[in-house]
PDB file of C-alpha atoms and ligand atoms in Angstrom:
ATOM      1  CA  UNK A  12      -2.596 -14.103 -21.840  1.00  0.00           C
ATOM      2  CA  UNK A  13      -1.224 -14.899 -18.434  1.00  0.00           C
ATOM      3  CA  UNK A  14      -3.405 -13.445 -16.018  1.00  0.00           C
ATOM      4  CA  UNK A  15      -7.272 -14.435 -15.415  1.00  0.00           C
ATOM      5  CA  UNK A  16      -9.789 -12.316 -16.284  1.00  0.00           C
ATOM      6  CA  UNK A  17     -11.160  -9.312 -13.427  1.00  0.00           C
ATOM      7  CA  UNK A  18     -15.070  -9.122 -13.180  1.00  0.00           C
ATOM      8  CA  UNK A  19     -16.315  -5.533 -12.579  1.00  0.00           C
ATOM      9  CA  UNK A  20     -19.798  -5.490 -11.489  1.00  0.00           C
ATOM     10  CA  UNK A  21     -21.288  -1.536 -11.548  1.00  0.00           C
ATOM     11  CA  UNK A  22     -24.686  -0.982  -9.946  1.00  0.00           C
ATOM     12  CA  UNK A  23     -26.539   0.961  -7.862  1.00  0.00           C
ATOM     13  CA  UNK A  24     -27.164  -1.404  -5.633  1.00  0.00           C
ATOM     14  CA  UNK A  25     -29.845   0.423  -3.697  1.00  0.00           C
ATOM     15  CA  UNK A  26     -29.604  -2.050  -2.037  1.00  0.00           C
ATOM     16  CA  UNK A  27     -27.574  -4.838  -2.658  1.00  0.00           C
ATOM     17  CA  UNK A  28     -29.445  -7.943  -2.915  1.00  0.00           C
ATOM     18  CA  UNK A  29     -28.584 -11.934  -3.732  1.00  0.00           C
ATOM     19  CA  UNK A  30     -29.479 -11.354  -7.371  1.00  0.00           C
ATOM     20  CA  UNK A  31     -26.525  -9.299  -7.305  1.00  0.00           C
ATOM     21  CA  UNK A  32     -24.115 -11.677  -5.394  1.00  0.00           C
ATOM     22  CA  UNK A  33     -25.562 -14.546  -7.266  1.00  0.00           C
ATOM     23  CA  UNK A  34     -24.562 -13.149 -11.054  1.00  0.00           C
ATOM     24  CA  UNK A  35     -20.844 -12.564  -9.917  1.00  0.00           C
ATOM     25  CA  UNK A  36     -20.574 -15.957  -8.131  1.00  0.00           C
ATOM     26  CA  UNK A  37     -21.893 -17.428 -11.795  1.00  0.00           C
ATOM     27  CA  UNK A  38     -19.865 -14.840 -13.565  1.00  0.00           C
ATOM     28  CA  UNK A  39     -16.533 -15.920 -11.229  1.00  0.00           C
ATOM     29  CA  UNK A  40     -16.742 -19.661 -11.886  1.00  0.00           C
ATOM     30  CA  UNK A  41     -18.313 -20.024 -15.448  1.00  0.00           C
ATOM     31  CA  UNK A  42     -15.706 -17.080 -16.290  1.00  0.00           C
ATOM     32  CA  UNK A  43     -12.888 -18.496 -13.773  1.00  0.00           C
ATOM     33  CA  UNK A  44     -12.239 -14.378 -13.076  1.00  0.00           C
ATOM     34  CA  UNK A  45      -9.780 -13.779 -10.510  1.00  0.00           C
ATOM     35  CA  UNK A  46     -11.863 -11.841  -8.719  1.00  0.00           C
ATOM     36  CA  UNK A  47     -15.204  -9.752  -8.990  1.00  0.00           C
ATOM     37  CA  UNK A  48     -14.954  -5.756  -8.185  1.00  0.00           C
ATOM     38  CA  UNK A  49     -18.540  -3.793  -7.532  1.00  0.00           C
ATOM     39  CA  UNK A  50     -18.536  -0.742  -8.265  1.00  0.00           C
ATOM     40  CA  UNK A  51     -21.277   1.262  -6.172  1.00  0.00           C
ATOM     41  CA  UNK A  52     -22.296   3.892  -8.349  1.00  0.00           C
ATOM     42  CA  UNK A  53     -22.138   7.403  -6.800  1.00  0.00           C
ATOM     43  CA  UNK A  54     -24.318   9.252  -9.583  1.00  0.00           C
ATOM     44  CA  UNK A  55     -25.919   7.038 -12.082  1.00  0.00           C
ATOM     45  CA  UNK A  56     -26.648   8.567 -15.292  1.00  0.00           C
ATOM     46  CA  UNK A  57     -29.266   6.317 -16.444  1.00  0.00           C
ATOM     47  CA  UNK A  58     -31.559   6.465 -13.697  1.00  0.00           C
ATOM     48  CA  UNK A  59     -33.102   8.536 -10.843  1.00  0.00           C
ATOM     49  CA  UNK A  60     -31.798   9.539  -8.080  1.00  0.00           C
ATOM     50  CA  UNK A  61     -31.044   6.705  -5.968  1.00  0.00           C
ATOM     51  CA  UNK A  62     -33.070   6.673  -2.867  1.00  0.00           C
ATOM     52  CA  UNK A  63     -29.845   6.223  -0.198  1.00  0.00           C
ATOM     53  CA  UNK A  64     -26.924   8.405   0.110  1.00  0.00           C
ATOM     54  CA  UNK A  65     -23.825   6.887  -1.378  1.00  0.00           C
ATOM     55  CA  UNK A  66     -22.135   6.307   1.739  1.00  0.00           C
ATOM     56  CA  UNK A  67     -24.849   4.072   2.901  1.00  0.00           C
ATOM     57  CA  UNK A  68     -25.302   1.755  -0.473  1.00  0.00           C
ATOM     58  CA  UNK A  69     -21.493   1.173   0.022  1.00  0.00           C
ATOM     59  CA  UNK A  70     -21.597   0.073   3.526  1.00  0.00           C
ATOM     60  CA  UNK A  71     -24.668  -2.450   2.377  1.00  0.00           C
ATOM     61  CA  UNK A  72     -22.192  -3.894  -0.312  1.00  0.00           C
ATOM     62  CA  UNK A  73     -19.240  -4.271   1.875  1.00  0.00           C
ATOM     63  CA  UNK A  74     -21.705  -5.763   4.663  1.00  0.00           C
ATOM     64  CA  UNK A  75     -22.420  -8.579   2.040  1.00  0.00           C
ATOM     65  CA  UNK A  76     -19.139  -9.211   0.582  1.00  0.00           C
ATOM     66  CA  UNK A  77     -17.897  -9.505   4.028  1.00  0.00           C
ATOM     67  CA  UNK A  78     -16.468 -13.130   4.408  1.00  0.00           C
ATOM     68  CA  UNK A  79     -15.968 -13.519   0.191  1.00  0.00           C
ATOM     69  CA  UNK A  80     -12.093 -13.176  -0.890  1.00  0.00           C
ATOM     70  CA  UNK A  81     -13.331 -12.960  -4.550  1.00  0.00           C
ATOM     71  CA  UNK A  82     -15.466  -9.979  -4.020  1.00  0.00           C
ATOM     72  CA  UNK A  83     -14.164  -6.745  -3.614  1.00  0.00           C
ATOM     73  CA  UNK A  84     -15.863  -3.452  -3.081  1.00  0.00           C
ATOM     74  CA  UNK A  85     -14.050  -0.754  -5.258  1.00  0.00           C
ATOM     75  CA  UNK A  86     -14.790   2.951  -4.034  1.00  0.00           C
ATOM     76  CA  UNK A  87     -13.749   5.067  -7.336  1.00  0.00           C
ATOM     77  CA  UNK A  88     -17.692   5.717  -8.059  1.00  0.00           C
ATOM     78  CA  UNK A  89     -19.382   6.049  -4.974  1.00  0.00           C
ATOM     79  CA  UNK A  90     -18.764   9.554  -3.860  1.00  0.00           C
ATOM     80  CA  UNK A  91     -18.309  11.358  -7.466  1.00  0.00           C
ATOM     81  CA  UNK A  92     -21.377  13.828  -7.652  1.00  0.00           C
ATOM     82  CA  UNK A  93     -20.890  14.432 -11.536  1.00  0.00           C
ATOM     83  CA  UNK A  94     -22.477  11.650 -13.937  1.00  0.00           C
ATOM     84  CA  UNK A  95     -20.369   8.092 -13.695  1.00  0.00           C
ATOM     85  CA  UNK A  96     -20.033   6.546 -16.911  1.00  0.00           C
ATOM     86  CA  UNK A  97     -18.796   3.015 -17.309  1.00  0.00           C
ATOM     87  CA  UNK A  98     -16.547   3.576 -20.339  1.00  0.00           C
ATOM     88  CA  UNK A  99     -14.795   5.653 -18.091  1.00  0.00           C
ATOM     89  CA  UNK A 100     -14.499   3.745 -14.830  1.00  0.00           C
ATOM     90  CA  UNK A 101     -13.204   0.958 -17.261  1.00  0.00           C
ATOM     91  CA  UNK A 102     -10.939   3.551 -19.380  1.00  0.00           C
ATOM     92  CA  UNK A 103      -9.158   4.092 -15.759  1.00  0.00           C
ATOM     93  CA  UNK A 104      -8.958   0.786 -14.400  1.00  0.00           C
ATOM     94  CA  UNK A 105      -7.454  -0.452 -17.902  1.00  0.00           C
ATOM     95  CA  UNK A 106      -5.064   2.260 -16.796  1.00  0.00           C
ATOM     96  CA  UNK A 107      -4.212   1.283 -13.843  1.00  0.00           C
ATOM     97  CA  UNK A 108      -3.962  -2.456 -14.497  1.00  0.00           C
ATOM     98  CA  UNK A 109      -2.302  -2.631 -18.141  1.00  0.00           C
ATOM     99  CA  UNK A 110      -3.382  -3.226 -21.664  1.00  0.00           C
ATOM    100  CA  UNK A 111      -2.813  -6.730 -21.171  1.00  0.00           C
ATOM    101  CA  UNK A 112      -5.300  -7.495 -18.146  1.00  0.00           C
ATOM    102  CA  UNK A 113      -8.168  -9.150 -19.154  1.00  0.00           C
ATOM    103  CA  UNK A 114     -11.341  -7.127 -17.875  1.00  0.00           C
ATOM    104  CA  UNK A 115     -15.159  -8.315 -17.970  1.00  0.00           C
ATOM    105  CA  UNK A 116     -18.172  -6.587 -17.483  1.00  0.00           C
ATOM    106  CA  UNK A 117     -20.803  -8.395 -15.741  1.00  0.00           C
ATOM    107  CA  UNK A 118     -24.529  -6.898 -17.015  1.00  0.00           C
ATOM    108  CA  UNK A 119     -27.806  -8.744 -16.469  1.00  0.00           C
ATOM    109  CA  UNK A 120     -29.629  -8.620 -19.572  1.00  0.00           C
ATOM    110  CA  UNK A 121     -31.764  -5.739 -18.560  1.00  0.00           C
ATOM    111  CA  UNK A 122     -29.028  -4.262 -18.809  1.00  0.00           C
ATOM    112  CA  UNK A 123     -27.225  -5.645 -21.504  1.00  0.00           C
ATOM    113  CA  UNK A 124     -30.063  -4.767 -23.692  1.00  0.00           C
ATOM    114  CA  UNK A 125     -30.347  -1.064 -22.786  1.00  0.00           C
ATOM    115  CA  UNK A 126     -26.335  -1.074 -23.922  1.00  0.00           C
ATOM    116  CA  UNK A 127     -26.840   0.905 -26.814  1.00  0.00           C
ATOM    117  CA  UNK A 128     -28.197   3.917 -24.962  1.00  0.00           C
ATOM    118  CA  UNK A 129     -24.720   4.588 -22.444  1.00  0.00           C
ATOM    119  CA  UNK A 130     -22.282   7.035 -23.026  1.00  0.00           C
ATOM    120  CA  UNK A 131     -19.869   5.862 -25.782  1.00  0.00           C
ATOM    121  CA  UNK A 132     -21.134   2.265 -25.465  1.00  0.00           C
ATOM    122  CA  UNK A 133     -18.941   1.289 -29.021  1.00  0.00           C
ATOM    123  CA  UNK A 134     -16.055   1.822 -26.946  1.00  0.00           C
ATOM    124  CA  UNK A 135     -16.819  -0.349 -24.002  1.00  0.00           C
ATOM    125  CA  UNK A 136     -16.042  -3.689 -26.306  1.00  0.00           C
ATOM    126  CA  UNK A 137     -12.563  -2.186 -26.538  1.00  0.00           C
ATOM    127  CA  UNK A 138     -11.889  -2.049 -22.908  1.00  0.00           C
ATOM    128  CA  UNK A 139     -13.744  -5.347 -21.419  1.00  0.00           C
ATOM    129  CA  UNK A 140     -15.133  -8.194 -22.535  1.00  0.00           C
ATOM    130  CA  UNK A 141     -19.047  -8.451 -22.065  1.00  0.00           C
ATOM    131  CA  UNK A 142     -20.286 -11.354 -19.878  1.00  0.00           C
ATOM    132  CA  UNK A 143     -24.253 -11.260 -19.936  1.00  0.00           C
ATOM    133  CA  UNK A 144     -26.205 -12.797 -17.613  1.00  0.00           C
ATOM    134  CA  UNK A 145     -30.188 -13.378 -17.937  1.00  0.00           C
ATOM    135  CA  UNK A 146     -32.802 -11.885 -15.673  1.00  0.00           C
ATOM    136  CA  UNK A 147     -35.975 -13.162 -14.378  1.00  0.00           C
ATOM    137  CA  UNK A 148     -38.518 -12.119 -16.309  1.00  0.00           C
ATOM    138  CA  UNK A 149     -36.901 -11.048 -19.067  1.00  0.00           C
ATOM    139  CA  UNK A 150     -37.367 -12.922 -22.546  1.00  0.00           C
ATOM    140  CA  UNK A 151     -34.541 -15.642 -23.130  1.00  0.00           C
ATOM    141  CA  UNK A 152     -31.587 -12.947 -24.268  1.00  0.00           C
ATOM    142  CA  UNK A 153     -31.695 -15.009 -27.878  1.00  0.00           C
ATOM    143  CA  UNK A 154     -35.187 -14.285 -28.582  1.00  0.00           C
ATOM    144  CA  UNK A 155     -34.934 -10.467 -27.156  1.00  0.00           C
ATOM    145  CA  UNK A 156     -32.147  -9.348 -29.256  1.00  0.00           C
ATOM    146  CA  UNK A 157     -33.750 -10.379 -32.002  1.00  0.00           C
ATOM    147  CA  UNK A 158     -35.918  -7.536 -30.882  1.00  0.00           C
ATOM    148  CA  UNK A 159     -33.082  -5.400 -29.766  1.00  0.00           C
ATOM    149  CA  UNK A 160     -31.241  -2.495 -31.408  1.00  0.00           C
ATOM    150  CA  UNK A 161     -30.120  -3.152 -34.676  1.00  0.00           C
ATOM    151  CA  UNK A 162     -26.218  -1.609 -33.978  1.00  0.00           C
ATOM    152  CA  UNK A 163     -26.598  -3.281 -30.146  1.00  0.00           C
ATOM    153  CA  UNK A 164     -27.699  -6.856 -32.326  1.00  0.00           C
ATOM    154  CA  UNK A 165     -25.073  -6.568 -34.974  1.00  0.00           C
ATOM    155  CA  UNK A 166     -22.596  -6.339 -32.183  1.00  0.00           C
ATOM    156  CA  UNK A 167     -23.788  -9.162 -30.648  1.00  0.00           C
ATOM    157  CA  UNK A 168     -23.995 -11.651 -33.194  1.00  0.00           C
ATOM    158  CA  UNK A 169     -20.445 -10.246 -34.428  1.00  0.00           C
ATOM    159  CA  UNK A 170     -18.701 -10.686 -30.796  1.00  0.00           C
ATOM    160  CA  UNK A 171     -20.873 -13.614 -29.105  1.00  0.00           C
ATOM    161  CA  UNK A 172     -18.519 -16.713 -28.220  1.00  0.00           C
ATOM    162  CA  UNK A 173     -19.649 -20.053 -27.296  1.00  0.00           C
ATOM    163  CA  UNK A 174     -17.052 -20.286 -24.403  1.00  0.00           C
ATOM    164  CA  UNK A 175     -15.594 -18.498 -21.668  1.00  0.00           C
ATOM    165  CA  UNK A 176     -12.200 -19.559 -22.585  1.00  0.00           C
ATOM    166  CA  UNK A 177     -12.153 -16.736 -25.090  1.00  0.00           C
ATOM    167  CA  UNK A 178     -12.107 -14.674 -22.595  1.00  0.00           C
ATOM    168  CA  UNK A 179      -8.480 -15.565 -21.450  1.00  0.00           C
ATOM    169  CA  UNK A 180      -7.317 -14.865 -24.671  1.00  0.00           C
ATOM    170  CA  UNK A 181      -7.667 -11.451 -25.179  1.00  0.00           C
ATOM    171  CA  UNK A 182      -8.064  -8.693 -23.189  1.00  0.00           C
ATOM    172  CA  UNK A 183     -11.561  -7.222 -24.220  1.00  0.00           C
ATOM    173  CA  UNK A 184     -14.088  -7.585 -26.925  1.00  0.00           C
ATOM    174  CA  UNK A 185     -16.185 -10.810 -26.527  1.00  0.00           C
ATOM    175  CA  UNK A 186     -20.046 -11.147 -25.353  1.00  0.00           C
ATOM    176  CA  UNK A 187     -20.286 -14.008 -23.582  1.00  0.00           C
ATOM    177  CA  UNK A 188     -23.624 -15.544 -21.898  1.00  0.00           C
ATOM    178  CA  UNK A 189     -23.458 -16.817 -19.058  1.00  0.00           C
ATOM    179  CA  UNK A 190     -25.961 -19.121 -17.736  1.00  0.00           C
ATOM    180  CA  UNK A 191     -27.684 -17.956 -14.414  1.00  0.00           C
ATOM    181  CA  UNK A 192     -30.729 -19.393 -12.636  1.00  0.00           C
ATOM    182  CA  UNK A 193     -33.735 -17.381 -12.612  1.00  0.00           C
ATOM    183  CA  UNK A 194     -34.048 -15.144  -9.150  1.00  0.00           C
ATOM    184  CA  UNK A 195     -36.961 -12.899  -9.479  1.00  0.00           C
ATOM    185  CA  UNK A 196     -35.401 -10.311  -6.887  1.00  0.00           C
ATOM    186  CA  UNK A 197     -34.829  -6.492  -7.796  1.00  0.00           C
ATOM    187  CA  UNK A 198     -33.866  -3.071  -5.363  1.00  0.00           C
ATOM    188  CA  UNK A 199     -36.778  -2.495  -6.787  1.00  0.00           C
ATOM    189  CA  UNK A 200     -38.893  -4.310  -4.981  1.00  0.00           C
ATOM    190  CA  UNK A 201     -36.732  -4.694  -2.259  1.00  0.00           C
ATOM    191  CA  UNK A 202     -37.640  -0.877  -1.440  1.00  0.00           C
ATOM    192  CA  UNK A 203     -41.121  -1.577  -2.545  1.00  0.00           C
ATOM    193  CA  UNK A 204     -41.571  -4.298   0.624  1.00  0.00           C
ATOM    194  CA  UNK A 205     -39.767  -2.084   3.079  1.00  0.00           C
ATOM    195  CA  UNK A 206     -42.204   0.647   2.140  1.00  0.00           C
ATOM    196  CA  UNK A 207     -45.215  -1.533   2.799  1.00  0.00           C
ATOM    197  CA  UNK A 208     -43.213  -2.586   6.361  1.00  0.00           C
ATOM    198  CA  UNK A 209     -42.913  -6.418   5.233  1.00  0.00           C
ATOM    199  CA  UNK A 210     -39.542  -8.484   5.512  1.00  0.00           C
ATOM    200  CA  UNK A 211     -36.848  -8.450   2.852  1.00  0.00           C
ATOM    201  CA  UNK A 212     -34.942 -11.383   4.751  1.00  0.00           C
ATOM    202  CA  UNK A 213     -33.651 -14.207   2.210  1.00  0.00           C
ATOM    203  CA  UNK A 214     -33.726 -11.380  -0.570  1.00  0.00           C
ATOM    204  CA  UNK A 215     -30.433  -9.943   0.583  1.00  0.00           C
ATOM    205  CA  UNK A 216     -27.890 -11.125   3.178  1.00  0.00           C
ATOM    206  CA  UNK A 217     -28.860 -10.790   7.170  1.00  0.00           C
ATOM    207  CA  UNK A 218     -26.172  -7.675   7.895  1.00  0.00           C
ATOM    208  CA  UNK A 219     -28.081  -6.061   4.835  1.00  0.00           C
ATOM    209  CA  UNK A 220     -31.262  -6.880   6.121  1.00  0.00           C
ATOM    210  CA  UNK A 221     -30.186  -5.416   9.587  1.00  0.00           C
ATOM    211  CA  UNK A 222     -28.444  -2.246   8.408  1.00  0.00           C
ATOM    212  CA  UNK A 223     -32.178  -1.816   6.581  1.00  0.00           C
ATOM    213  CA  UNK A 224     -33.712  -1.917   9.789  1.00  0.00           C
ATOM    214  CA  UNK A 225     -31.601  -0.471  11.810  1.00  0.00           C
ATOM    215  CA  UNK A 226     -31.136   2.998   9.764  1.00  0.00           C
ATOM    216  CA  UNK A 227     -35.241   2.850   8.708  1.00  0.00           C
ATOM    217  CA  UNK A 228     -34.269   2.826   5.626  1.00  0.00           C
ATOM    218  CA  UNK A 229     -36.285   2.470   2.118  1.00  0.00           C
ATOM    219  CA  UNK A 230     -39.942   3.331   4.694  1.00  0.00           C
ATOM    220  CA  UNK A 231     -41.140   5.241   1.336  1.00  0.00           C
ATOM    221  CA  UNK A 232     -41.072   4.311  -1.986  1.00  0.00           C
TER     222      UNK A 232
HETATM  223  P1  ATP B 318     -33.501  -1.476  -9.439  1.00  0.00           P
HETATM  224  O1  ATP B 318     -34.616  -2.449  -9.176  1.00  0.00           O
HETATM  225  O2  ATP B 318     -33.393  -0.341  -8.442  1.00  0.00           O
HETATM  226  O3  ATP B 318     -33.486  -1.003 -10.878  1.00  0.00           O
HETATM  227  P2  ATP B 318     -31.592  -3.681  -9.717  1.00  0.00           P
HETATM  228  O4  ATP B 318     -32.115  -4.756  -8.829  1.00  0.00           O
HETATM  229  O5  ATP B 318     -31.807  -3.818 -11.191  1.00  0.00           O
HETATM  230  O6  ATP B 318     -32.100  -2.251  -9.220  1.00  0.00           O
HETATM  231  P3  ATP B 318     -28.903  -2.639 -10.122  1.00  0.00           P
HETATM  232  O7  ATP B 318     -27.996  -2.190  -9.022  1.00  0.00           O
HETATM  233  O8  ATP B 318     -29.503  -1.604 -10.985  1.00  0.00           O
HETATM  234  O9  ATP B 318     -30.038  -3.532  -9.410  1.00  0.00           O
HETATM  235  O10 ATP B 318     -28.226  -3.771 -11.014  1.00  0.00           O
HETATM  236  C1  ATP B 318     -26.848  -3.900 -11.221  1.00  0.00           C
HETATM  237  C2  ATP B 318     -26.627  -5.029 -12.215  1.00  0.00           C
HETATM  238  O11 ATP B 318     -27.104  -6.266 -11.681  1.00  0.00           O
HETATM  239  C3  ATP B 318     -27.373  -4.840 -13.554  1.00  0.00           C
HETATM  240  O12 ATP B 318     -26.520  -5.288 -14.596  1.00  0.00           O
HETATM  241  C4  ATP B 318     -28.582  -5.753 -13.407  1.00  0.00           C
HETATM  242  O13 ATP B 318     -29.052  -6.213 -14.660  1.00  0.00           O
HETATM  243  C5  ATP B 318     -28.004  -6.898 -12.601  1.00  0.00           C
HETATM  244  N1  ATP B 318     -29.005  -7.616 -11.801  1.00  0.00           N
HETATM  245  C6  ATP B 318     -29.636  -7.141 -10.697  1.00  0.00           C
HETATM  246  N2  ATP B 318     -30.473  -8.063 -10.201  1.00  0.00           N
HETATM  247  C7  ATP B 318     -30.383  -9.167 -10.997  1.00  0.00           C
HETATM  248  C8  ATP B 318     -31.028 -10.462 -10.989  1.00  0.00           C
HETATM  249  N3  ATP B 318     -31.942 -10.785 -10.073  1.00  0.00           N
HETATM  250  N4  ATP B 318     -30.666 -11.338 -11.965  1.00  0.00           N
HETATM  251  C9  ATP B 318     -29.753 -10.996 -12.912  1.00  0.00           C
HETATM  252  N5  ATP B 318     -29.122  -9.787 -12.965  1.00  0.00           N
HETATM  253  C10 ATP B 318     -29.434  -8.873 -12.021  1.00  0.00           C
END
């Protein structure tokens, strides 16, 4: 396979925060990816309404990749008002960059775990490899898929590799776990401390923490 992998990190990053930067900068050098895309999510179909137009949970991502060549903001999502399904986002950049390309999808466990539930989820281990990374909070992945859905666990144990260097080889179709400190910070309760007027500095970058402030945002839960 000649070229490195691509990391494609979807979210609705509402806001972005360094739990977020912080799996794609383990993800990029545990992975050695060429480069990580997000993918701001204009409609996501798993979960309310997020509580910021798109336009403004895109500016807070490119605010915090400014100054990171790796990290790239990719725009296909964020203004799309129907549903935005991964499987399709990665059906169109496999498109666009070859059936050769090795692609990986970056997922914290949360939700790597819920994987069985999206839209045509069998298909996603023929366009990207999986790279899991585990959340705060959450039971070690081992121990919670032993718990998890039976078709989501039999893919698991059936595409889990011990190394990233699979991941070179082909273009899609490993789970690979990557290993990630623990950083107990969520949107959630990133919204949940603006609402209650406290600081959300060191949870995401300064310009994020600005562009908060400056444009009131995230002042109700
Ligand atoms: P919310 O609290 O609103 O549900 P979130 O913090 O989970 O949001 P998302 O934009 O939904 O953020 O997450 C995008 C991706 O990043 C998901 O795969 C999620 O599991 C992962 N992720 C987010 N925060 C962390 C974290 N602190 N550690 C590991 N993975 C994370």
């Amino acid at each position: 396979m000649s070229s490195a992998p691509i990391g494609i990190l979807g979210g609705t990053f509402d806001p972005i925060h360094h739990g977020h930067l912080r799996i794609a900068q383990e993800a990029l050098e545990q992975c050695k990816l060429a480069q990580v895309r997000f993918i701001p999510s204009g409609t996501p179909p798993h979960r309310p309404a997020p509580q910021v137009s798109a336009k403004m949970r895109w500016e807070m991502v490119r605010l915090a990749l400014n100054g990171s060549p790796d990290f790239l903001v990719d725009v296909r999502e964020v203004f799309r008002t129907d549903p935005c399904y991964t499987v399709n986002t990665l059906k169109a950049l496999r498109a666009e960059l070859g059936a050769q390309q090795p692609l990986c999808l970056i997922l914290g466990g949360d939700a790597f775990l819920q994987l069985h539930t999206w839209h045509e989820w069998q298909s996603l281990f023929g366009l990207a490899h999986i790279v899991v990374l585990q959340r705060a909070g959450g039971l070690p992945l081992g121990n919670a898929m032993e718990k998890a859905d039976p078709a989501l666990r039999s893919e698991y144990r059936a595409r889990l590799v011990p190394g990233a260097g699979a991941l070179h080889e082909a273009p899609a179709g490993a789970i690979f776990v990557a290993d990630m400190p623990a950083l107990e910070i969520s949107s959630t309760d990133i919204r949940r401390r603006c609402a209650d007027a406290k600081s959300v500095r060191y949870l995401v970058p300064d310009a994020v923490t600005n562009y908060i402030n400056t444009h009131s945002l995230y002042r109700t839960c």
